[in-house]
Short mmCIF file of C-alpha atoms and ligand atoms in Angstrom, two decimals:
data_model
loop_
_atom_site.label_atom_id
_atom_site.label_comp_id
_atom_site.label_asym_id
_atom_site.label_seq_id
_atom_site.Cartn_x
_atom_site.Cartn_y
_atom_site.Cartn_z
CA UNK A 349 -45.38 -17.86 19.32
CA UNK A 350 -44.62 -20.51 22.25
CA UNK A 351 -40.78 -18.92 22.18
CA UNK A 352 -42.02 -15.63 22.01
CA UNK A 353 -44.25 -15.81 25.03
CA UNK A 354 -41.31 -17.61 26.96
CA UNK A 355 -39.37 -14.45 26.01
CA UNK A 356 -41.73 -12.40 27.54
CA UNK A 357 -41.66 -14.13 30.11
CA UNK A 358 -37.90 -14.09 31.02
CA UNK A 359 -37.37 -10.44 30.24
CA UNK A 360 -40.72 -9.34 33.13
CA UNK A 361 -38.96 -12.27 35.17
CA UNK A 362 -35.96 -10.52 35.05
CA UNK A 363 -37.24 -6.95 35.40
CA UNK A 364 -38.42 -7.83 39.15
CA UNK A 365 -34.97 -9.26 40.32
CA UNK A 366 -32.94 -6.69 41.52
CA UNK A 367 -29.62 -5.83 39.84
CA UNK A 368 -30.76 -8.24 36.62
CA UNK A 369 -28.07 -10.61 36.19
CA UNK A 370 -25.19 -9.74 32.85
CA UNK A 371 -22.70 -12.02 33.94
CA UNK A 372 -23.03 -15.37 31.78
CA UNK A 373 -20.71 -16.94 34.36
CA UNK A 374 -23.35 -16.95 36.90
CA UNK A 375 -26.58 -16.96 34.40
CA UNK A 376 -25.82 -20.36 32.86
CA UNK A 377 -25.63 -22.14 36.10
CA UNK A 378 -27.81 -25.01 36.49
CA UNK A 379 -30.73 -24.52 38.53
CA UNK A 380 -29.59 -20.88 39.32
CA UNK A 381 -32.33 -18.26 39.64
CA UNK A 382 -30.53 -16.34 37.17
CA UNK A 383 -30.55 -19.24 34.82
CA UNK A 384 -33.02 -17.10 32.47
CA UNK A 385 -30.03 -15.45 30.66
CA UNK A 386 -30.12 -17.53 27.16
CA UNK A 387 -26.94 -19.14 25.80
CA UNK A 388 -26.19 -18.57 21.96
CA UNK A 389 -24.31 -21.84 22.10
CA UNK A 390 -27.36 -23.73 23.05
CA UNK A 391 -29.04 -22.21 19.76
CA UNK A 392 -31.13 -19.58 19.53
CA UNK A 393 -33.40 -18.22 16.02
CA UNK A 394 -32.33 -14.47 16.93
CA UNK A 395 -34.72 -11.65 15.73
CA UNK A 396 -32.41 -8.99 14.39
CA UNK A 397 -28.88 -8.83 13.51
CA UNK A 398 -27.04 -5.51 12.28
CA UNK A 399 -23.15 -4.38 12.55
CA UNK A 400 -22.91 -0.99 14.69
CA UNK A 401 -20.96 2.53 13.28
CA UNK A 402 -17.34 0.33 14.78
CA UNK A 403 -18.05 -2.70 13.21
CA UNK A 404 -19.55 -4.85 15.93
CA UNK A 405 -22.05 -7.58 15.26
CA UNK A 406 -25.34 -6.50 17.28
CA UNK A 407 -27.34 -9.81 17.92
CA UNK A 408 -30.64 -9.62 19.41
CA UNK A 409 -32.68 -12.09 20.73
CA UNK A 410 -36.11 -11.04 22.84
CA UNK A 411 -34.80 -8.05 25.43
CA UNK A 412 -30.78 -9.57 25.10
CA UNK A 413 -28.26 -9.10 23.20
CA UNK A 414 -25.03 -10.31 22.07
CA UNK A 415 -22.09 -7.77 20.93
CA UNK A 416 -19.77 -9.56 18.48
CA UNK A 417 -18.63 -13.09 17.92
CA UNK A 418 -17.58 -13.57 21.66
CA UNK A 419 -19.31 -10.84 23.60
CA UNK A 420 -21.27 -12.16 26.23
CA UNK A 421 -25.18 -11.51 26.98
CA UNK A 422 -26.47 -8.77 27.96
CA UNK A 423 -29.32 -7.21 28.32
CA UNK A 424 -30.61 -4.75 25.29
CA UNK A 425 -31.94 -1.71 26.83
CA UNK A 426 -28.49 -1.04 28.34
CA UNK A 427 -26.89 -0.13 25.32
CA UNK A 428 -30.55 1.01 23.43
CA UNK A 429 -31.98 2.28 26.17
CA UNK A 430 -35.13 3.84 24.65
CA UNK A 431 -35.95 0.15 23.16
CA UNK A 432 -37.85 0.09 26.26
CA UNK A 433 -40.06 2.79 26.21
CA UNK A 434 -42.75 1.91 23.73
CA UNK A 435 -44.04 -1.56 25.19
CA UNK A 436 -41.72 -2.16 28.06
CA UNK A 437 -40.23 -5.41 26.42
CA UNK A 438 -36.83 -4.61 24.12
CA UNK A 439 -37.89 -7.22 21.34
CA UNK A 440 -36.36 -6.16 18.07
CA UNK A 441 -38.03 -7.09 14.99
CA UNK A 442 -35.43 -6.09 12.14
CA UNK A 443 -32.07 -3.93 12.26
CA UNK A 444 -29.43 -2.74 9.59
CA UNK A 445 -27.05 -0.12 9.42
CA UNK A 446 -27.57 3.14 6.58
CA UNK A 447 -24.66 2.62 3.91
CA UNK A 448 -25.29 5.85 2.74
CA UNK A 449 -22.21 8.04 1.38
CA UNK A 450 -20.23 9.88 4.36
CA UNK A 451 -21.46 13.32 3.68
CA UNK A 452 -25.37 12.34 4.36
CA UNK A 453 -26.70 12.51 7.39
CA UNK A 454 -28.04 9.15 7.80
CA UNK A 455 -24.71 7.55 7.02
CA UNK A 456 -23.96 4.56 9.67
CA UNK A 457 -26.57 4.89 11.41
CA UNK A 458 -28.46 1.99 13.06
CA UNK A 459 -32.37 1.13 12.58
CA UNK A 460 -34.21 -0.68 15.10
CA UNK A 461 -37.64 -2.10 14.04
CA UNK A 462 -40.15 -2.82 16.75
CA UNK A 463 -43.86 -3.68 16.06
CA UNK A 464 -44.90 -0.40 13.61
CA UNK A 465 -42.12 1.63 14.87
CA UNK A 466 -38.78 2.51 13.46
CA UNK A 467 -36.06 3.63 15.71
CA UNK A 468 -32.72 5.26 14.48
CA UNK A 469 -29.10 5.09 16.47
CA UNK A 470 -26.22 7.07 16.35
CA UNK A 471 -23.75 5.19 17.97
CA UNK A 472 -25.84 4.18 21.67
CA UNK A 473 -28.09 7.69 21.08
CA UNK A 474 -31.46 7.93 19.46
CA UNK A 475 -31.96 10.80 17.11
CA UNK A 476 -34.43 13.61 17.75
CA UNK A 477 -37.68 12.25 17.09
CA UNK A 478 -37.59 8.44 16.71
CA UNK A 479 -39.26 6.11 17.57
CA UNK A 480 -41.10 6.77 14.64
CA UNK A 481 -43.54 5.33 12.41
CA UNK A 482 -42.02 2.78 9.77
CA UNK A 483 -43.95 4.28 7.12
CA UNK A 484 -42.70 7.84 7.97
CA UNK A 485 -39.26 7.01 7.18
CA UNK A 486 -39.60 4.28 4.54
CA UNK A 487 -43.10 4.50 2.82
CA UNK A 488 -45.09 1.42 1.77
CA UNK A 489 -42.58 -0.86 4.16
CA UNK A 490 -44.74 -2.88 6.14
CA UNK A 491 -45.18 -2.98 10.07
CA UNK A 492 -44.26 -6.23 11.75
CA UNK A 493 -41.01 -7.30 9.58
CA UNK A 494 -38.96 -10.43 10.13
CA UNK A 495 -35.52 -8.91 9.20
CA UNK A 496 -33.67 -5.89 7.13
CA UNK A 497 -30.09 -5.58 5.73
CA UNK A 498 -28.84 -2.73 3.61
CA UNK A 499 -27.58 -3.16 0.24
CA UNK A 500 -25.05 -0.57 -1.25
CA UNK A 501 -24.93 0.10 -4.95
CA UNK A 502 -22.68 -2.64 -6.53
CA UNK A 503 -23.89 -5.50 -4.64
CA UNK A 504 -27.44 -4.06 -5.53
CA UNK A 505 -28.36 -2.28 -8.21
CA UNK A 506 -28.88 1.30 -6.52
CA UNK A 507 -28.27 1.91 -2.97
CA UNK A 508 -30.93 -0.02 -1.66
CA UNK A 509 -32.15 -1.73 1.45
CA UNK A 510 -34.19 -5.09 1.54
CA UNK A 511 -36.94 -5.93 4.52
CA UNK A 512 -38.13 -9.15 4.81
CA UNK A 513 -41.76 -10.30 5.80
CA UNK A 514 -42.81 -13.76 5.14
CA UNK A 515 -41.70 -14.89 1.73
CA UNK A 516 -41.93 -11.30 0.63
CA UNK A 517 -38.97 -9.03 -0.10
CA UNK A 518 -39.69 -5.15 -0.22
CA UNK A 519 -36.28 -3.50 -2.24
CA UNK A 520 -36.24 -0.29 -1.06
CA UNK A 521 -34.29 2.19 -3.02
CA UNK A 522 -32.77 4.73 -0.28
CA UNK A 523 -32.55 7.61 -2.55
CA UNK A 524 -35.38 7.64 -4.78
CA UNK A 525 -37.42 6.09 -1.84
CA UNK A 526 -38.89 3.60 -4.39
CA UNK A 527 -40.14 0.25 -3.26
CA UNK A 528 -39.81 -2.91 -5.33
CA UNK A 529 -41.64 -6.38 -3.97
CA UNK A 530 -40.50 -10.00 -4.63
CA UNK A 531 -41.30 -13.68 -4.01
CA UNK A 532 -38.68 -15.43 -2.87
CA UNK A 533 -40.48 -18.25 -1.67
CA UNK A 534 -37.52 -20.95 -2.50
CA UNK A 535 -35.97 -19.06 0.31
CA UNK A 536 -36.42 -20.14 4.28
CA UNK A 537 -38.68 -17.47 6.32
CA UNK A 538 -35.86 -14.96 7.83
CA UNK A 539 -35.91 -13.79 11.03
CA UNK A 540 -33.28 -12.28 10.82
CA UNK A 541 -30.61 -10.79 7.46
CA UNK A 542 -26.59 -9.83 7.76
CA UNK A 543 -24.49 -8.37 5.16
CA UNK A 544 -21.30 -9.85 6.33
CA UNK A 545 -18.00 -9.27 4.39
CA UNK A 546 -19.90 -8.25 1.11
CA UNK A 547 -22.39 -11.24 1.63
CA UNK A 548 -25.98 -11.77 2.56
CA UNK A 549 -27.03 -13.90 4.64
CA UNK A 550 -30.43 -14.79 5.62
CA UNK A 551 -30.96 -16.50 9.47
CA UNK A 552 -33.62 -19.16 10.55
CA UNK A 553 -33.36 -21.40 13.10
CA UNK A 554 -29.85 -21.06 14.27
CA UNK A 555 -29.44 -21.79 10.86
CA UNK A 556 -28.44 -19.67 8.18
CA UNK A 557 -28.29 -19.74 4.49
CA UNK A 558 -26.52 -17.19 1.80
CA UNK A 559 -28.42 -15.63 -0.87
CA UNK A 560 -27.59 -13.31 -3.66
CA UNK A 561 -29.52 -9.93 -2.88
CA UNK A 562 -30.40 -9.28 -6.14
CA UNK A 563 -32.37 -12.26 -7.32
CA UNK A 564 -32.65 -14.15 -4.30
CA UNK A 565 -30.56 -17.25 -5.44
CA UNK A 566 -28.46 -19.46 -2.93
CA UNK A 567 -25.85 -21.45 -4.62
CA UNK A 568 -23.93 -24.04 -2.35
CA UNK A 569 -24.77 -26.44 0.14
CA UNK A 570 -27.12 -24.21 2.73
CA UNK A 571 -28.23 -23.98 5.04
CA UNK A 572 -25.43 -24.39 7.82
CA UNK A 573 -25.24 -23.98 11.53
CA UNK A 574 -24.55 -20.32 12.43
CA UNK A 575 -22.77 -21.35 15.40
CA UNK A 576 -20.24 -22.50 13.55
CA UNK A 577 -19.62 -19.33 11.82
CA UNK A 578 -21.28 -16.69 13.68
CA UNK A 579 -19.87 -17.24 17.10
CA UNK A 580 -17.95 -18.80 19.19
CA UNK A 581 -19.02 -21.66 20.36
CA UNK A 582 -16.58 -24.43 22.47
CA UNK A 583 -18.14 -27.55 20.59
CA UNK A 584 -18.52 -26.17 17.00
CA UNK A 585 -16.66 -24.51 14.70
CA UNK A 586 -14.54 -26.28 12.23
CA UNK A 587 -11.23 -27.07 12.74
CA UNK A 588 -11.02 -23.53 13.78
CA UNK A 589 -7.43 -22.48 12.53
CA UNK A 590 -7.92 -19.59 14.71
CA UNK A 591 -8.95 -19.10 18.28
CA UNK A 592 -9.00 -15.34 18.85
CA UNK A 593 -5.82 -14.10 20.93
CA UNK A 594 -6.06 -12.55 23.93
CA UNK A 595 -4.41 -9.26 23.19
CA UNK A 596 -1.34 -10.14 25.73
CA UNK A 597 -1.37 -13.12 23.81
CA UNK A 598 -1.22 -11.98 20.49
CA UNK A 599 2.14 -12.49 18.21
CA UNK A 600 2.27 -12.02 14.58
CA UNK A 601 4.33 -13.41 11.81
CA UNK A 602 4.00 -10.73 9.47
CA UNK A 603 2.09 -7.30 8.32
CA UNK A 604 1.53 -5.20 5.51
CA UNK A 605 -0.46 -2.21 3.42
CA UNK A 606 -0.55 -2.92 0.35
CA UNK A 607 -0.91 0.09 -2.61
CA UNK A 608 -4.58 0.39 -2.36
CA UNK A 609 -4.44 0.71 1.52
CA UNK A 610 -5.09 -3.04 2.34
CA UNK A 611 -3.79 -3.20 5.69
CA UNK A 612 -2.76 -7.37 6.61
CA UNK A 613 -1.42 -9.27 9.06
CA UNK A 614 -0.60 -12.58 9.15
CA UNK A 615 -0.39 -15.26 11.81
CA UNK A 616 0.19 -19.01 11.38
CA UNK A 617 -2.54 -20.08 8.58
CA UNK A 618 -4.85 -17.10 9.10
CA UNK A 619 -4.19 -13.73 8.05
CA UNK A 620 -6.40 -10.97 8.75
CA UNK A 621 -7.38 -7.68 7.18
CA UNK A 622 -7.09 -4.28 9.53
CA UNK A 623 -8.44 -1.59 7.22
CA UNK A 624 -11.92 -2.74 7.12
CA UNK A 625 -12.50 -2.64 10.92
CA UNK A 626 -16.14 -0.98 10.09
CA UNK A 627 -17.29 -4.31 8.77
CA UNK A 628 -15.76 -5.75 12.12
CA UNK A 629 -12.23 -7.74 12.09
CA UNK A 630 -11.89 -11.43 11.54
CA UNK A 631 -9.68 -14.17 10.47
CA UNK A 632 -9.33 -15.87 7.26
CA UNK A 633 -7.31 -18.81 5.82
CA UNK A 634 -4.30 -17.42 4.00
CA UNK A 635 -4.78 -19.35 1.35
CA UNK A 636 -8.20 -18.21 0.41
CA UNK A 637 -6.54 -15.01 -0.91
CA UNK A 638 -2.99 -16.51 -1.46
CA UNK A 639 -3.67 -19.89 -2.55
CA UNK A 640 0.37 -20.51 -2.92
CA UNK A 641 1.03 -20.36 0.82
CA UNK A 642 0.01 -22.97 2.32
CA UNK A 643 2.78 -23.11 4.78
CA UNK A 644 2.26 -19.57 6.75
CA UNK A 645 4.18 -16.29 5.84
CA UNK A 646 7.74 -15.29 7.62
CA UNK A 647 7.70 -11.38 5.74
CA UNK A 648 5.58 -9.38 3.79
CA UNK A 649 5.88 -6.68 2.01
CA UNK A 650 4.12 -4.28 -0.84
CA UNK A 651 5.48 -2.01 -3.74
CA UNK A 652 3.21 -0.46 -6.20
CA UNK A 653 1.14 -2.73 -7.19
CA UNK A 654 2.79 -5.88 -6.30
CA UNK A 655 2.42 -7.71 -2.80
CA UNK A 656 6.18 -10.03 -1.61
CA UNK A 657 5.57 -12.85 0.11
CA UNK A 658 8.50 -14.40 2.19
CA UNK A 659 8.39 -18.11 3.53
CA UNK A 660 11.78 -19.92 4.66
CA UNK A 661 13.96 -19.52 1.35
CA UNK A 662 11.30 -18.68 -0.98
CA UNK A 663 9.58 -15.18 -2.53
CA UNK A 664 5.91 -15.47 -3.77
CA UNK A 665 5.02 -12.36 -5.55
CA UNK A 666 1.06 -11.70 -6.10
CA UNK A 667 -0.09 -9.26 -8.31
CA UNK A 668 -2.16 -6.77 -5.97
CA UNK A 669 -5.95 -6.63 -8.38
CA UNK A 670 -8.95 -7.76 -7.13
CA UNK A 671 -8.15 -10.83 -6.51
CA UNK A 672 -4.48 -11.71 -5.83
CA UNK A 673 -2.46 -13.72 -9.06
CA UNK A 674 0.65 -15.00 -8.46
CA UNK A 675 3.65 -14.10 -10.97
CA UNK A 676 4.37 -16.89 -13.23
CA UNK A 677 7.24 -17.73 -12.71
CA UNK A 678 7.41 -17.95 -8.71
CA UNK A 679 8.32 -18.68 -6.17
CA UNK A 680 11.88 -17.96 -6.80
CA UNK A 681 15.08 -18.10 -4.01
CA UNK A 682 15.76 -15.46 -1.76
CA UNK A 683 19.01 -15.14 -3.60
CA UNK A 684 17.61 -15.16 -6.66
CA UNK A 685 14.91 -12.48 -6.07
CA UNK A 686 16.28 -10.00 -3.40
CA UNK A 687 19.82 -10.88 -3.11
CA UNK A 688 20.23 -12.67 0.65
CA UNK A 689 20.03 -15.39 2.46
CA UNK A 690 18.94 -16.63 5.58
CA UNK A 691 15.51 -16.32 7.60
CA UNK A 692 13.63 -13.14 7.55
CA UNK A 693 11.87 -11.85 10.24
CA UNK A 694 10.40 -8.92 8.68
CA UNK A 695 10.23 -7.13 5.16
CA UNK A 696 8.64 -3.52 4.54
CA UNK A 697 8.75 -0.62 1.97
CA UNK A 698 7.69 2.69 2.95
CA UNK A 699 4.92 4.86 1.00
CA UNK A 700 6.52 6.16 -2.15
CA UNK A 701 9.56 4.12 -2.28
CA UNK A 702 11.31 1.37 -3.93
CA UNK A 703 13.97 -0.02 -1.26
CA UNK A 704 12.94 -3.02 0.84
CA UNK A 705 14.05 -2.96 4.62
CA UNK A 706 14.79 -6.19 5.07
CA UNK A 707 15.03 -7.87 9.00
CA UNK A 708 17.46 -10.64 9.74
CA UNK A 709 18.07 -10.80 13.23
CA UNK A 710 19.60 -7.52 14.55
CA UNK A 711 19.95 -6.15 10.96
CA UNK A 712 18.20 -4.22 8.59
CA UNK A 713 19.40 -4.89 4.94
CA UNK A 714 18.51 -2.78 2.35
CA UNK A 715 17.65 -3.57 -1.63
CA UNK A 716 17.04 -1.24 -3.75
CA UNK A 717 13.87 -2.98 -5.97
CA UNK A 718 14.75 -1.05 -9.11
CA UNK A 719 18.23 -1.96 -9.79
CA UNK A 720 18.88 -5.74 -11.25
CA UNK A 721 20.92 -7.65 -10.31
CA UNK A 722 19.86 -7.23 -6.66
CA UNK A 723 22.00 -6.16 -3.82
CA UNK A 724 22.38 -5.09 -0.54
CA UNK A 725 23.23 -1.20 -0.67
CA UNK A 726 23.19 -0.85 3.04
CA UNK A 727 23.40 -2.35 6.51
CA UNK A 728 22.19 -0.96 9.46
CA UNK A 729 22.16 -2.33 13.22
CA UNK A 730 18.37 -3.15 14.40
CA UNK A 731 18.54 -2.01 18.11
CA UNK A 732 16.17 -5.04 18.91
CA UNK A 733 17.02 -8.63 19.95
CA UNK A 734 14.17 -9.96 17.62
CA UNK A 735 11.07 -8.81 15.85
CA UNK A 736 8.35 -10.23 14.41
CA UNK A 737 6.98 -7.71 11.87
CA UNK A 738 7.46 -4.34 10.99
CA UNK A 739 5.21 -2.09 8.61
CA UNK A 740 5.94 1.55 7.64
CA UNK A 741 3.52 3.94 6.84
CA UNK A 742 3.02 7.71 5.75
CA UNK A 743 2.90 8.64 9.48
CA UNK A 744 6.29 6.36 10.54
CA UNK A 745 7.77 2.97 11.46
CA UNK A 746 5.70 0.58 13.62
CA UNK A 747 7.90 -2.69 14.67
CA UNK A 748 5.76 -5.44 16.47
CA UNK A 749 7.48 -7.81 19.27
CA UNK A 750 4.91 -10.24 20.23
CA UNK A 751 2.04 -8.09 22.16
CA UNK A 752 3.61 -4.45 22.03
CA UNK A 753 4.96 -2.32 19.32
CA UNK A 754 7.34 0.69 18.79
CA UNK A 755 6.64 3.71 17.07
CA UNK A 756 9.54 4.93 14.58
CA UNK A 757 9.36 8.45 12.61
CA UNK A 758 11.57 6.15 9.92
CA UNK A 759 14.08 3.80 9.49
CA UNK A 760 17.33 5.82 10.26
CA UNK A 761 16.15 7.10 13.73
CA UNK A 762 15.02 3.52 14.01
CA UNK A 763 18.27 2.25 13.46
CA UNK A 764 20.22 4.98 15.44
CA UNK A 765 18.04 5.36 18.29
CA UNK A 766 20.17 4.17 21.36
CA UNK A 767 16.95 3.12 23.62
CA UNK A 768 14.01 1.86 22.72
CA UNK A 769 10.88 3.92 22.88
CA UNK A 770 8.34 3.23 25.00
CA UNK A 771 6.22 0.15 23.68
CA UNK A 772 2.52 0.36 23.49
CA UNK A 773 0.29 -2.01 23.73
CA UNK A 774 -1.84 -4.00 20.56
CA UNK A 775 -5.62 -3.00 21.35
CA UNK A 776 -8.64 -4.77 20.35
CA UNK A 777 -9.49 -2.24 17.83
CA UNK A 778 -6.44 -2.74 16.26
CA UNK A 779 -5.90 -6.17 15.67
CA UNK A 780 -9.22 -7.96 16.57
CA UNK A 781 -7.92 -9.47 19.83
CA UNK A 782 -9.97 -9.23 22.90
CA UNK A 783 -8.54 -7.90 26.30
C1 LIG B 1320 -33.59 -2.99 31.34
O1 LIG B 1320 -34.61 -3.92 31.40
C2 LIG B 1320 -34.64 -4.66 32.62
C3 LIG B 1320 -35.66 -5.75 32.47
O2 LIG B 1320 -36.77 -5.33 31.75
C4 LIG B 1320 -34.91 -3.70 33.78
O3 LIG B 1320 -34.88 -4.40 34.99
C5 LIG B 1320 -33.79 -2.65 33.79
O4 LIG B 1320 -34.04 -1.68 34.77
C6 LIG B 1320 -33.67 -1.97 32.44
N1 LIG B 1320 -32.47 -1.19 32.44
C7 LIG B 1320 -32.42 0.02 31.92
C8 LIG B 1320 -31.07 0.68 31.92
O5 LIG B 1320 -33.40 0.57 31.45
C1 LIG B 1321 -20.46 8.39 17.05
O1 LIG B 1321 -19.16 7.85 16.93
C2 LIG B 1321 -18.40 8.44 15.90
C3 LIG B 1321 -17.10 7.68 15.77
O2 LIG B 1321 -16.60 7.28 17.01
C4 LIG B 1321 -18.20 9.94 16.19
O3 LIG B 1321 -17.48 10.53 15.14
C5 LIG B 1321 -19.57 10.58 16.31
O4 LIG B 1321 -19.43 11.94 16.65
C6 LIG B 1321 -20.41 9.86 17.36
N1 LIG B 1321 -21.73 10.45 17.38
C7 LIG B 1321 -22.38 10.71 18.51
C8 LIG B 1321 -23.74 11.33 18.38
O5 LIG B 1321 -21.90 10.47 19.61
C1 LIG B 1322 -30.50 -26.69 10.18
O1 LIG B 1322 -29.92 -27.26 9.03
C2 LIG B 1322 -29.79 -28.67 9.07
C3 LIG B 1322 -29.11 -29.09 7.78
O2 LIG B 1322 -27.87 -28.48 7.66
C4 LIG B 1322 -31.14 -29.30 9.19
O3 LIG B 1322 -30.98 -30.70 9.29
C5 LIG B 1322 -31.85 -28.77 10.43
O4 LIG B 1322 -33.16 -29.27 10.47
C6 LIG B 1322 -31.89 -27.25 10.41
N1 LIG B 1322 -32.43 -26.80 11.68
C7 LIG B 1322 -33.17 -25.72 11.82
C8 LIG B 1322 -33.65 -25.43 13.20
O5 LIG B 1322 -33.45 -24.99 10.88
#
């Protein structure tokens, strides 16, 4: 109660300064009178956390609000506007995002749940006729909740979501509109709930601890310190591998889609995975999902259902299932396995094929995968000094030099083209790299 009252507080405080203060820079000065902006570093029990229709992580505390891993604060109402309306204070009690197929209406959209109301976002606009009751929308789910993720079939049993209030747990079943309550009174109170890369995680304190969403049970050593997860924070974090690039900054080793349209790149000890940017991007030891490499990757590249991994004189190949297995048998030599020698800057296949453009410097070897032994059938000039990676896909050629790429329509008018085209620029959305 104290904290909420000093919320309260802050948020009228800052309603009668003029132009309210968004620039952390200034707000976490000592002694400044804009010193009421909080610091998530400092550690802070939020109320709500969700991930918005791009993948963002929405984090609210009182009337701020933090927009990913690194965004700074801000205040809520100016992305939510209308979470002003109702009591003139932008608290959020409980948020999640609708998981529902594409083709239903309510697919990706945000809830907001304030006091007994339920609001509902697409994108930064509130649908015709919210706020609403909760009870309107989801019946029997109480007023006043601590926290709400969504659940989709698979990880629950049907496509469900799960508010929290007190040690209760009300499953609610988003089709048949069927509510289910549990105990789960082993668990901490949550303030707030994330589904974050397929888990659940339930916040407290600026704590959090990982639960199974069916039954409720946490198995490892929880809870830990959100900061060192959940943000970025100067003095936590461990080890971090990875500090996240500035996109001007950003230079990969390697890149790749894989059969079942796993997009990867790779960078140093981290790789990352591009095709899921609507659960948000982010970095992950390679050798969580390689276990082999625990020197970095030079090349990648995919064929059916395989996935090639190139480091100095060595190919790693990983069966491409759930999980990746390497090949008994590997690593074997370059020579042995594709034919060459010598670094590799970059390796790719293109949809539907089975020859391997290899990159060595300011050539592009290809090997024909099919044919044993292996051998170079062709060698064509690279009209680049160096690359780093290269990935082809059904729509062309994209070859990466440190923070820019070049767009192919395949490999020959790669290879012919006298002048480069003109290189664009990595984004944020496409990499995970901030501007
Ligand atoms: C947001 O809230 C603050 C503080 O309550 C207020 O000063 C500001 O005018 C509001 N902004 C918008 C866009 O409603
Ligand atoms: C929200 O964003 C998505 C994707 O950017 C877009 O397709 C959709 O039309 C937007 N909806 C509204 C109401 O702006
Ligand atoms: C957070 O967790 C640590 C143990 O990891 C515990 O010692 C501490 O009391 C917890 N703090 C809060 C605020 O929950």
């Amino acid at each position: 109660m104290e904290l909420f009252t000093k919320t309260l507080f802050l948020c009228l405080a800052l309603a009668f300064t003029n132009g309210a203060p968004t620039d952390p820079e200034h707000s976490t000065a000592g002694g400044a009178p804009h010193a009421a902006m909080p610091d998530r570093c400092e550690g802070i029990e939020f109320d709500a956390i969700t991930l918005d229709r791009q993948g963002n992580t929405l984090f609210f505390k009182g009337c701020h609000l933090w927009k990913g891993f690194h965004g700074s604060v801000q205040l809520s109402n100016e992305s939510f506007k209308e979470l002003d309306d109702v009591h003139h204070l932008g608290h959020v009690d409980a948020a999640f995002r609708m998981h529902n197929k594409e083709d239903l209406e309510d697919h990706d959209h945000v809830y907001f749940f304030q006091d007994d109301k339920v609001f509902k976002y697409d994108n930064d606009t509130l649908e015709d006729g919210y706020p609403k009751e909760i009870q309107q929308d989801f019946p029997g789910v109480p007023s006043h909740l601590d926290a709400a993720v969504e659940c989709p079939k698979g990880e629950c049993i049907t496509d469900s979501v799960l508010f929290f209030k007190g040690k209760d747990v009300y499953v609610y079943d988003t089709a048949t509109k069927k509510l289910k309550t549990k105990t789960w009174s082993h668990l901490p109170v949550c303030t707030s709930a994330l589904r974050w890369a397929e888990h659940y995680y339930c916040f407290h304190g600026h704590n959090f601890t990982r639960f199974n969403p069916i039954t409720g049970e946490v198995s490892g050593t929880y809870p830990k310190d959100a900061r060192n997860y959940f943000m970025k924070c100067d003095s936590f974090g461990h080890g971090s591998q990875y500090k996240t690039p500035k996109c001007s900054e950003v230079k990969l080793d390697a890149i790749t889609t894989d059969d079942s349209g796993r997009t990867y790149f790779f960078k140093d000890l981290i790789y990352m995975r591009l095709d899921t940017q609507h659960e948000g991007l982010h970095a992950f030891p390679i050798v969580r999902a390689w276990k082999e490499m625990t020197n970095g990757v030079d090349a990648v590249f995919s064929v059916t259902d395989k996935i090639y991994l190139i480091k100095g004189d060595q190919v790693y190949i990983y069966k491409t299932t759930a999980q990746y297995t390497l090949i008994e048998g590997y690593p074997k030599s370059l020579k042995e396995e594709l034919g060459i020698e010598g670094h590799v800057d970059a390796a790719f296949v293109c949809p539907n094929e089975h020859t391997v453009h290899i990159i060595q410097g300011q050539t592009i070897r290809d090997v024909d995968l099919n044919a044993t032994p292996r051998v170079v059938t062709r060698e064509l000039p690279l009209p680049f000094p160096h690359i780093d990676a290269a990935l082809c896909r059904p729509q062309g050629v994209d070859v990466f030099e440190g923070s820019q790429y070049y767009h192919y329509e395949n490999v020959l008018k790669m290879a012919m083209s006298r002048m480069a085209p003109v290189p664009l620029d990595i984004t944020p959305a496409m990499m995970g790299c901030i501007e």
